[in-house]
Short mmCIF file of C-alpha atoms in Angstrom, two decimals:
data_model
loop_
_atom_site.label_atom_id
_atom_site.label_comp_id
_atom_site.label_asym_id
_atom_site.label_seq_id
_atom_site.Cartn_x
_atom_site.Cartn_y
_atom_site.Cartn_z
CA UNK A 24 162.71 73.85 127.23
CA UNK A 25 162.01 74.57 123.57
CA UNK A 26 160.00 77.54 122.44
CA UNK A 27 156.94 76.69 120.43
CA UNK A 28 156.74 78.34 117.06
CA UNK A 29 153.93 78.16 114.52
CA UNK A 30 155.98 79.48 111.61
CA UNK A 31 156.05 76.18 109.73
CA UNK A 32 152.30 75.82 110.18
CA UNK A 33 151.55 79.32 108.92
CA UNK A 34 153.99 79.07 106.04
CA UNK A 35 151.98 76.16 104.68
CA UNK A 36 149.66 76.66 101.75
CA UNK A 37 147.10 74.64 103.70
CA UNK A 38 146.74 77.14 106.57
CA UNK A 39 143.40 78.87 105.99
CA UNK A 40 144.18 81.65 108.50
CA UNK A 41 147.48 82.49 106.79
CA UNK A 42 145.87 82.39 103.35
CA UNK A 43 143.05 84.70 104.45
CA UNK A 44 145.49 87.04 106.24
CA UNK A 45 147.48 87.32 103.03
CA UNK A 46 144.40 88.70 101.30
CA UNK A 47 142.86 90.92 103.97
CA UNK A 48 146.25 92.03 105.29
CA UNK A 49 147.29 93.56 101.98
CA UNK A 50 147.15 97.34 102.16
CA UNK A 51 143.91 98.89 100.83
CA UNK A 52 142.18 95.53 100.23
CA UNK A 53 139.67 95.72 103.07
CA UNK A 54 138.89 99.37 102.32
CA UNK A 55 138.24 98.56 98.66
CA UNK A 56 136.04 95.60 99.60
CA UNK A 57 134.21 97.82 102.11
CA UNK A 58 133.63 100.46 99.43
CA UNK A 59 132.39 97.90 96.90
CA UNK A 60 130.00 96.42 99.47
CA UNK A 61 127.54 99.13 98.46
CA UNK A 62 127.58 98.05 94.81
CA UNK A 63 129.61 98.55 91.64
CA UNK A 64 131.96 101.54 91.58
CA UNK A 65 133.98 103.33 88.97
CA UNK A 66 137.74 103.69 89.41
CA UNK A 67 137.49 107.37 90.34
CA UNK A 68 134.80 106.66 92.94
CA UNK A 69 137.02 104.08 94.62
CA UNK A 70 139.99 106.44 94.38
CA UNK A 71 138.05 109.22 96.14
CA UNK A 72 136.76 106.96 98.90
CA UNK A 73 140.26 105.59 99.59
CA UNK A 74 141.87 108.96 100.31
CA UNK A 75 145.62 108.76 99.98
CA UNK A 76 145.83 105.91 97.48
CA UNK A 77 147.68 106.71 94.27
CA UNK A 78 146.04 105.82 90.94
CA UNK A 79 148.89 103.41 90.20
CA UNK A 80 148.51 101.62 93.54
CA UNK A 81 144.74 101.41 93.11
CA UNK A 82 145.11 99.97 89.60
CA UNK A 83 147.61 97.39 90.86
CA UNK A 84 145.42 96.47 93.83
CA UNK A 85 142.32 96.10 91.62
CA UNK A 86 144.24 93.90 89.16
CA UNK A 87 145.41 91.74 92.07
CA UNK A 88 141.86 91.50 93.44
CA UNK A 89 140.66 90.49 89.97
CA UNK A 90 143.34 87.79 89.79
CA UNK A 91 142.19 86.53 93.22
CA UNK A 92 138.58 86.52 91.91
CA UNK A 93 137.44 88.92 94.63
CA UNK A 94 136.55 91.70 92.21
CA UNK A 95 135.27 91.61 88.65
CA UNK A 96 135.86 94.40 86.13
CA UNK A 97 133.07 95.37 83.74
CA UNK A 98 133.83 97.45 80.65
CA UNK A 99 131.03 99.21 78.81
CA UNK A 100 131.35 100.27 75.18
CA UNK A 101 130.16 103.82 75.66
CA UNK A 102 131.59 107.20 74.80
CA UNK A 103 133.52 107.90 76.93
CA UNK A 104 134.25 104.29 77.89
CA UNK A 105 132.98 103.27 81.31
CA UNK A 106 134.60 100.71 83.61
CA UNK A 107 133.11 99.51 86.88
CA UNK A 108 134.37 97.16 89.57
CA UNK A 109 132.13 94.86 91.56
CA UNK A 110 132.56 92.22 94.24
CA UNK A 111 132.26 88.59 93.18
CA UNK A 112 130.69 85.94 95.39
CA UNK A 113 134.14 85.36 96.87
CA UNK A 114 134.47 89.09 97.54
CA UNK A 115 131.02 89.27 99.15
CA UNK A 116 132.06 86.39 101.41
CA UNK A 117 134.59 88.81 102.96
CA UNK A 118 131.84 91.20 104.08
CA UNK A 119 131.25 89.48 107.46
CA UNK A 120 134.96 90.03 108.20
CA UNK A 121 134.60 93.70 107.29
CA UNK A 122 131.49 93.97 109.49
CA UNK A 123 133.37 92.38 112.39
CA UNK A 124 136.26 94.81 111.86
CA UNK A 125 133.75 97.67 111.99
CA UNK A 126 132.26 96.29 115.22
CA UNK A 127 135.72 95.87 116.76
CA UNK A 128 136.67 99.40 115.74
CA UNK A 129 133.52 100.84 117.32
CA UNK A 130 133.78 98.81 120.51
CA UNK A 131 137.50 98.72 121.18
CA UNK A 132 139.12 101.55 119.22
CA UNK A 133 136.59 104.36 119.65
CA UNK A 134 136.05 104.61 115.90
CA UNK A 135 132.79 105.21 114.11
CA UNK A 136 132.51 108.98 114.27
CA UNK A 137 131.70 109.14 110.56
CA UNK A 138 129.10 106.38 110.81
CA UNK A 139 130.70 103.91 108.40
#
């Protein structure tokens, strides 16, 4: 009897679950999207809300999210210069996933003490 494996299916570029998991499974991504769900944020604001992330990692993650068109970066010609990050339509489309993760965490993991 052969063992069924779905590896070839999930390795395919056409698997929507695998493609989505690649995005939301990347470390910090869901937390950044969750933070930006409240509106545009400056780099330091995101850094403070994602306790434990290094500035280098945050910068790399934001660049990757920009390349994936999940986040857009706005630069303002002010003194000092101001840069904000905001969810795109594609990024906002991830918010139901984040909400479901919150619900799962409350219901099944006993999370929610801080009222996220």
